[in-house]
Coordinates of C-alpha atoms and ligand atoms in Angstrom, one line a residue:
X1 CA 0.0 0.0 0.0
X2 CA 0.6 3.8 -0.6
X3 CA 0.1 6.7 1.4
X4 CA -0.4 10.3 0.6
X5 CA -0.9 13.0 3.0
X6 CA -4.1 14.8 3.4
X7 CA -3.8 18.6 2.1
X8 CA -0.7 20.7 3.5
X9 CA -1.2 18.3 7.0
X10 CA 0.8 15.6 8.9
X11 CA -1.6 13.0 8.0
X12 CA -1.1 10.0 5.7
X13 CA -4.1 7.7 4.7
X14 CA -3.9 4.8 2.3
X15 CA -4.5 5.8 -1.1
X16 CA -6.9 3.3 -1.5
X17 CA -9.5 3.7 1.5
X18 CA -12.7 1.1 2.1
X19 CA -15.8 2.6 2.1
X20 CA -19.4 1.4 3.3
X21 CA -21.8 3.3 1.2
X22 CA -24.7 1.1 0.9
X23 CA -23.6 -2.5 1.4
X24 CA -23.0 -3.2 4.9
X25 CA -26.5 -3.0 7.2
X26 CA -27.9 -3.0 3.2
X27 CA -27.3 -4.9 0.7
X28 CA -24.6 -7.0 2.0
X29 CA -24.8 -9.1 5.4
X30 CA -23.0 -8.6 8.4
X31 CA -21.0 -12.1 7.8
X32 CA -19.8 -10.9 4.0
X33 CA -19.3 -7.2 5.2
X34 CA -16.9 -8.7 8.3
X35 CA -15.0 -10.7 5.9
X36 CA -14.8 -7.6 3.3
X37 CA -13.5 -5.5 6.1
X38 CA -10.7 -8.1 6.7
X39 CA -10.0 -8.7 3.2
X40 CA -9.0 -4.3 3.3
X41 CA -7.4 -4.9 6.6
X42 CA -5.3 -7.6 4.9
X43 CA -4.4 -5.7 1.6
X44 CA -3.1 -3.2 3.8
X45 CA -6.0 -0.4 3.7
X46 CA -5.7 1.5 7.1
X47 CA -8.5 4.4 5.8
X48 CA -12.2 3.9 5.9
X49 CA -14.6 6.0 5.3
X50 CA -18.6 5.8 6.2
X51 CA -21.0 8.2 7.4
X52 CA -23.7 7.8 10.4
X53 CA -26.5 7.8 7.3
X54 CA -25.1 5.1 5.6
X55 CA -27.7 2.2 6.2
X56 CA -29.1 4.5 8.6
X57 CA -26.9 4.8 11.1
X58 CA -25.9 0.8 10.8
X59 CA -23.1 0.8 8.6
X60 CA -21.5 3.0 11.2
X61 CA -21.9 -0.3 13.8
X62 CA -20.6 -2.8 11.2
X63 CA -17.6 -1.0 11.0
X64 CA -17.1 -0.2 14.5
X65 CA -17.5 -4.2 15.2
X66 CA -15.4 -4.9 11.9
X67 CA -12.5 -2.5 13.2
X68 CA -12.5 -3.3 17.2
X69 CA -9.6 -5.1 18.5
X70 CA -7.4 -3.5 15.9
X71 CA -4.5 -1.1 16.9
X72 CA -6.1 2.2 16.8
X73 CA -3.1 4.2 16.1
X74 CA -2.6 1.8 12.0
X75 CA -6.5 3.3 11.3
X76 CA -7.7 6.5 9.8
X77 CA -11.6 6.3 10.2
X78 CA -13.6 9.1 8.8
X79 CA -16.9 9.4 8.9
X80 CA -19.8 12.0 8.0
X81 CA -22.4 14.5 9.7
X82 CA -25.2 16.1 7.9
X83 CA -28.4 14.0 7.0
X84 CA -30.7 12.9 9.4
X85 CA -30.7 9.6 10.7
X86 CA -33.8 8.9 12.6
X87 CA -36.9 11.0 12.9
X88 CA -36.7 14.3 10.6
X89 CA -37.1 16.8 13.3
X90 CA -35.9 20.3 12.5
X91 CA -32.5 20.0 14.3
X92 CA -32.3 16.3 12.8
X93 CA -30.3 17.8 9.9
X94 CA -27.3 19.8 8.6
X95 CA -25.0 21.7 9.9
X96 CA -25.9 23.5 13.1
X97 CA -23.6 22.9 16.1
X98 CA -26.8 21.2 17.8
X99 CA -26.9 18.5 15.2
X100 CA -22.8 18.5 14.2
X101 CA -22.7 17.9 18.4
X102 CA -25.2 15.3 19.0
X103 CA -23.8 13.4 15.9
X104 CA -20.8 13.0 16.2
X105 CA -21.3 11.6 20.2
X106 CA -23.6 9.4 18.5
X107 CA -20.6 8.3 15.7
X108 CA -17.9 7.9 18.4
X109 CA -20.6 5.4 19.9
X110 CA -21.4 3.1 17.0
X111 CA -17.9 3.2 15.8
X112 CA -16.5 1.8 19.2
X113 CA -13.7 4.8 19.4
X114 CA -12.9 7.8 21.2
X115 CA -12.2 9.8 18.1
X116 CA -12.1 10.3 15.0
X117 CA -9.4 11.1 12.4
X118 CA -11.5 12.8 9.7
X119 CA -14.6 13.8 10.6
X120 CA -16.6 15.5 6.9
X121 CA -19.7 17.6 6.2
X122 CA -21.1 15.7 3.9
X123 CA -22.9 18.7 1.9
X124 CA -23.0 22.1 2.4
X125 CA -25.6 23.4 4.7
X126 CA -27.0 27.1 3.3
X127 CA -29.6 27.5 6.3
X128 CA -26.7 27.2 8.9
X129 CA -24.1 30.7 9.3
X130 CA -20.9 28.8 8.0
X131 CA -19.2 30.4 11.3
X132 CA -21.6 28.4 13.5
X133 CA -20.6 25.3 11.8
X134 CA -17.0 25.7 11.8
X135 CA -17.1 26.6 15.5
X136 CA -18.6 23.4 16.5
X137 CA -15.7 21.7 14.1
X138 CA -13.2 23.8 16.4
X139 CA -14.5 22.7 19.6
X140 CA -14.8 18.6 18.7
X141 CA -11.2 19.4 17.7
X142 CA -9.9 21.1 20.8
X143 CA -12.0 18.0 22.9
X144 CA -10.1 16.0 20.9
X145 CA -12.8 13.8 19.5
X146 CA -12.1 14.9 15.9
X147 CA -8.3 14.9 14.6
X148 CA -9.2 16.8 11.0
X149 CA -12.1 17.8 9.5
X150 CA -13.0 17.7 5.9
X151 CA -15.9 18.6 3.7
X152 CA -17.7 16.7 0.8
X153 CA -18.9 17.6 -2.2
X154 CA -18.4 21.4 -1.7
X155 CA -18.0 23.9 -4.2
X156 CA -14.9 26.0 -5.3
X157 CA -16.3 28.9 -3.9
X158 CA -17.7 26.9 -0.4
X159 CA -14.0 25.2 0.0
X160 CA -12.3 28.6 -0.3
X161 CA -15.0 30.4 2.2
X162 CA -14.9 27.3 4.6
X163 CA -10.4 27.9 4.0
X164 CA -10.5 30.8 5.6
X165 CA -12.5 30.5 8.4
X166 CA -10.6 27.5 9.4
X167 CA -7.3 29.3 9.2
X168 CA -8.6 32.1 11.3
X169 CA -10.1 29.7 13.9
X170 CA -7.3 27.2 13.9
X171 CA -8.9 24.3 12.6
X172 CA -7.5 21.4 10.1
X173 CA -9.5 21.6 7.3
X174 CA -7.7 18.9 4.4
X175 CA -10.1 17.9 2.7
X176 CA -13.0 17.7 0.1
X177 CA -14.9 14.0 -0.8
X178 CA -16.4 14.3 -4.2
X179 CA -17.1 11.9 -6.7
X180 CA -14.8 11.3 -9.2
X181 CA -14.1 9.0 -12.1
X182 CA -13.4 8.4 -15.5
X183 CA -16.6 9.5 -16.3
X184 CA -17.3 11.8 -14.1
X185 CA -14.5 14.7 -13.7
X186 CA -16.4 17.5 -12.9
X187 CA -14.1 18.8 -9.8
X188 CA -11.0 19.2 -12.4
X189 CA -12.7 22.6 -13.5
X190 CA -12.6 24.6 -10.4
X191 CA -12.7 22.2 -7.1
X192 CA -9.0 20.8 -8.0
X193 CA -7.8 24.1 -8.7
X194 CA -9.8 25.6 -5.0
X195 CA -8.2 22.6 -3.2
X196 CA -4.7 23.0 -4.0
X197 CA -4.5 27.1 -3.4
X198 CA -6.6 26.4 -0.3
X199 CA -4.7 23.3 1.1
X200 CA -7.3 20.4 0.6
X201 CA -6.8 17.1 -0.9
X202 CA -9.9 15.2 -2.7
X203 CA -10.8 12.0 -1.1
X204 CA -13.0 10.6 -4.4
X205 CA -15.9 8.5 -4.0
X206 CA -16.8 5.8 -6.7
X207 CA -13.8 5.5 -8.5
X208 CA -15.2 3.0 -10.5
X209 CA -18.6 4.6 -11.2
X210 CA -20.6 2.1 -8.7
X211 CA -19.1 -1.2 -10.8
X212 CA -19.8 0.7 -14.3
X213 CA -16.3 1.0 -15.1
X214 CA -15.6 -2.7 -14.7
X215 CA -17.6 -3.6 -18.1
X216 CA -19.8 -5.8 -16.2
X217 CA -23.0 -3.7 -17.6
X218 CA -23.6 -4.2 -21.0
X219 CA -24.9 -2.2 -23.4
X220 CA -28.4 -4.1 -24.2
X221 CA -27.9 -6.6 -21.8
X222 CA -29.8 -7.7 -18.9
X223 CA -28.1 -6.0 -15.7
X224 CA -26.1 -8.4 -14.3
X225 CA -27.8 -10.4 -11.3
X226 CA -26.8 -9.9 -8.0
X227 CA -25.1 -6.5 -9.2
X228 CA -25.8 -2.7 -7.2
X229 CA -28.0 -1.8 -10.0
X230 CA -30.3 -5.2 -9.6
X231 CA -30.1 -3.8 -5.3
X232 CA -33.8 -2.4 -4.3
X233 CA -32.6 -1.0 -1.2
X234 CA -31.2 2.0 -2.8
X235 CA -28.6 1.3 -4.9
X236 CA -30.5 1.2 -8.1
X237 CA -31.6 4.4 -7.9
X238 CA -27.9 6.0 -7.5
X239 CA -26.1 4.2 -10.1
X240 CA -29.3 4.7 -13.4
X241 CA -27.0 7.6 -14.6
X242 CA -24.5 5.6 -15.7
X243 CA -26.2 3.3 -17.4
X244 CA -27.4 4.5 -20.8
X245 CA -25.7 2.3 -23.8
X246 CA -23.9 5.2 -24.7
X247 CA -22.0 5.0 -21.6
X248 CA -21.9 1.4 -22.1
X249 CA -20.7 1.5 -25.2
X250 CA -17.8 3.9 -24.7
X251 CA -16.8 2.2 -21.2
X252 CA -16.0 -1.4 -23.3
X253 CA -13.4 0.4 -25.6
X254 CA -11.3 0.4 -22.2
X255 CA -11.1 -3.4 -22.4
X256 CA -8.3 -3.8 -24.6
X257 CA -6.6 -0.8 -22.9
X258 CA -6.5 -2.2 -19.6
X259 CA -5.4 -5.7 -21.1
X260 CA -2.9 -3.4 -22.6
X261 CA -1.8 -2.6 -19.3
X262 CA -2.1 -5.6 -17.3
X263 CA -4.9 -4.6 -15.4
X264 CA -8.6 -5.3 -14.4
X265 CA -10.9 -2.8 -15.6
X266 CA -11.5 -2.1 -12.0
X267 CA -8.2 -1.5 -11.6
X268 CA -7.6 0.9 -14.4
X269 CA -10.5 2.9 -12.9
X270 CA -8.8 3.3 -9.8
X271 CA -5.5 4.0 -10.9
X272 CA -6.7 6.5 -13.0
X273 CA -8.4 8.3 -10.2
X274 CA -5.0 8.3 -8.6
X275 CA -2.9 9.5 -11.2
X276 CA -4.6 13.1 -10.4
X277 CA -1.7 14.7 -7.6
X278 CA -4.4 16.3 -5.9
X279 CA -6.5 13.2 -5.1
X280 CA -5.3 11.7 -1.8
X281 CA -7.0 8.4 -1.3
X282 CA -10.0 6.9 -3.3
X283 CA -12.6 5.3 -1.0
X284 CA -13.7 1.7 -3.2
X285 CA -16.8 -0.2 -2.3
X286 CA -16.9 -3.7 -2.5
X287 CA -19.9 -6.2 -2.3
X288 CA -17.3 -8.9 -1.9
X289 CA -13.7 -9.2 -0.1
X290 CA -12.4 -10.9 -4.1
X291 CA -13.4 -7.2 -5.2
X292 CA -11.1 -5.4 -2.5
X293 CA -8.4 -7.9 -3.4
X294 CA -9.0 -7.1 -7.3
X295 CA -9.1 -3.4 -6.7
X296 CA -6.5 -2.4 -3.9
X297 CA -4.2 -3.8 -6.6
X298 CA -4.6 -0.1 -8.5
X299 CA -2.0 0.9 -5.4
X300 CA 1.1 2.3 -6.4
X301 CA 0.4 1.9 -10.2
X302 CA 1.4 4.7 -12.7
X303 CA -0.4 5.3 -15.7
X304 CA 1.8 6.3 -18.9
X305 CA 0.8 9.7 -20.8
X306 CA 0.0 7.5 -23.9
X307 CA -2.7 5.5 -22.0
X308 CA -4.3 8.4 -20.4
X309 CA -4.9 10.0 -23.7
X310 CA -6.0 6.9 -25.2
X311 CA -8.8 6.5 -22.4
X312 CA -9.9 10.1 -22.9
X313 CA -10.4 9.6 -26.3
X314 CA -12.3 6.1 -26.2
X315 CA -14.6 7.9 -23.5
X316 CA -14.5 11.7 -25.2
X317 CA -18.1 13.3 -24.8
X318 CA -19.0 10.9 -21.9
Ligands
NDP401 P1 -17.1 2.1 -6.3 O1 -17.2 3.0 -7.5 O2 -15.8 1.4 -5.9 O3 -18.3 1.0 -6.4 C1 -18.3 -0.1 -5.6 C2 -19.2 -1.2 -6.1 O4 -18.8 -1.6 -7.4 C3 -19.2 -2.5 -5.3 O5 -20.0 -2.4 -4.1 C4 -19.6 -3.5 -6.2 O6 -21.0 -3.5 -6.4 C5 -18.9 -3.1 -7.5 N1 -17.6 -3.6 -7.7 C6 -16.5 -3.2 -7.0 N2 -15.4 -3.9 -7.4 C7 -15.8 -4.7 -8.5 C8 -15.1 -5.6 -9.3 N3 -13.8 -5.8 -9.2 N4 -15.8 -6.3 -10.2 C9 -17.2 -6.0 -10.4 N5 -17.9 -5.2 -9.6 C10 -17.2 -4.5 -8.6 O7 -17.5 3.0 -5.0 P2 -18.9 3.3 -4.2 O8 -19.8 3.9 -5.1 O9 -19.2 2.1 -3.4 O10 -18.3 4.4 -3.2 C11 -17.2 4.1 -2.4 C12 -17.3 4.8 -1.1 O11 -17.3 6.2 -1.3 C13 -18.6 4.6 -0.3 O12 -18.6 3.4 0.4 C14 -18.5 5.8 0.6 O13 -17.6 5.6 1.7 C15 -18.0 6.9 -0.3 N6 -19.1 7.7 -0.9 C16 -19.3 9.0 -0.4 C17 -20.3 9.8 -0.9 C18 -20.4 11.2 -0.4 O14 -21.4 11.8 -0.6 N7 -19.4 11.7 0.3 C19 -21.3 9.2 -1.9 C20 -21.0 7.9 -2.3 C21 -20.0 7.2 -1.8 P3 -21.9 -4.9 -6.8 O15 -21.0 -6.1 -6.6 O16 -23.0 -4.8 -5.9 O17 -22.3 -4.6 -8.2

């Protein structure tokens, strides 16, 4: 395994991280999300990222369970406030030092630890003064429950407002969590560019477009059984935006380019993620501990020039 370090900070994380979005407490049983967990443990993943409203609130638990009895110091866990959990009362939401307070006690609980290392607002909360928000970040800091804090899926302009409230208050801000993929690059416009002036590393989200960029969707096929698109709990609805034959199409010229390379498709798709400096880590999901052994395999891998123009060009106007 790599490591990078998160923004202009002391801290390294694996560059590839685990992440729980929608299979354990969902679509995948506690039994086969242990043995995933081990299988990241084993490849040498020491990040992993959930959120407490993944699952509702029970991915948090599987991965508290999953990670006790390791040494705490070898783990980065990050997790997430924002979304409401439980009932949708009107402090049951955002950003407001009320919610960001009573959450994170709550995440500290289910994840069986006494802090955490990155601890993210998962959107950007308009009804909330951003002061309030990143006063309630200072304080979990200070206490000592929250080593970093990071945002997600913030814009350039939120990520350079957020910047400089955190350098005036003293707080570690290193991060943003965005998607990012192959076909989805949308942060290299102006989020990239924010980040690095301000200090913040990306920590992407579905590097390999929910399973998309493996090939395993074909165009005019019957989804594949089994797969996150065939998963009614949820993941079905996320992942439809991908899967137009168009996309399809496109995404099965990489085949001969990643036998080209001696890779997986998979594992193009995450080493592409990672051949962009300012992503530190990207977070894979995994239904099945052979996919985290497939994938963490993009570690350390450098794309030539000649490849990456080649894969720009079999996915141009995707
Ligand atoms: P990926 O793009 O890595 O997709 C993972 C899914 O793809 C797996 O669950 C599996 O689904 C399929 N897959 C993985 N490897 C293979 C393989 N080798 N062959 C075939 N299929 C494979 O990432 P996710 O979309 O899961 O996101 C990763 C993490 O990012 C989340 O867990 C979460 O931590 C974070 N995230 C953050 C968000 C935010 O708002 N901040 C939003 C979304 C995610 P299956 O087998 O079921 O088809």
């Amino acid at each position: 395994m790599e490591f990078r370090r998160l923004g202009r900070s002391g801290l390294s994380i694996s560059e590839i991280s685990y992440g729980n979005w929608l299979t354990h407490g969902s679509q995948v049983e506690e039994e086969q999300a242990q043995a995933c967990i081990k299988a990241a443990l084993d490849a040498g993943i020491t990040t992993f990222d959930t959120a407490d409203v993944y699952a509702n609130t029970a991915a948090e638990s599987v991965l508290g369970r999953g990670l006790a009895g390791q040494r705490r110091e070898s783990l980065e866990i990050l997790t997430k406030v924002y979304w409401p959990t439980g009932p949708k009362g009107p402090n049951d939401k955002g950003l407001s030092r009320k919610h960001i307070m009573e959450s994170a006690h709550a995440s500290l609980r289910r994840l069986k630890t006494d802090y955490v290392d990155l601890y993210q607002a998962h959107r950007w909360d308009e009804t909330v003064p951003l002061d309030e928000t990143m006063v309630a970040f200072a304080d979990l800091v200070r206490q000592g429950k929250v080593l970093y804090v990071g945002v997600s899926e913030w814009t350039a302009e939120q990520i350079t407002r957020g910047a400089a409230l955190a350098r005036e208050l003293n707080i570690p801000l290193v991060s943003n969590q965005p998607e990012y993929n192959a076909l989805w690059r949308v942060i290299e416009a102006q989020v990239v560019p924010a980040s690095e002036r301000e200090g913040l590393s990306q920590i992407v989200f579905s590097p390999i477009a929910q399973g998309v960029l493996t090939g395993k969707y074909k165009p005019g096929q019957p989804l594949p059984e089994g797969s996150r698109a065939t998963d009614e709990k949820g993941g079905a609805r996320m992942i439809t935006n991908h899967l137009r034959d168009e996309v399809l199409e496109r995404v099965a010229k990489l085949e001969p380019l990643a036998a080209e390379a001696g890779l997986s498709m998979a594992q193009l798709a995450v080493a592409w993620v990672l051949q962009n400096p300012n992503v530190a880590s990207a977070i894979i999901g995994a239904s099945r501990p052979e996919q985290v052994h497939e994938n963490v395999k993009a570690a350390g891998v450098r794309l030539e020039p000649e490849l990456l123009a080649k894969i720009d060009e079999a996915l141009d106007g995707v």
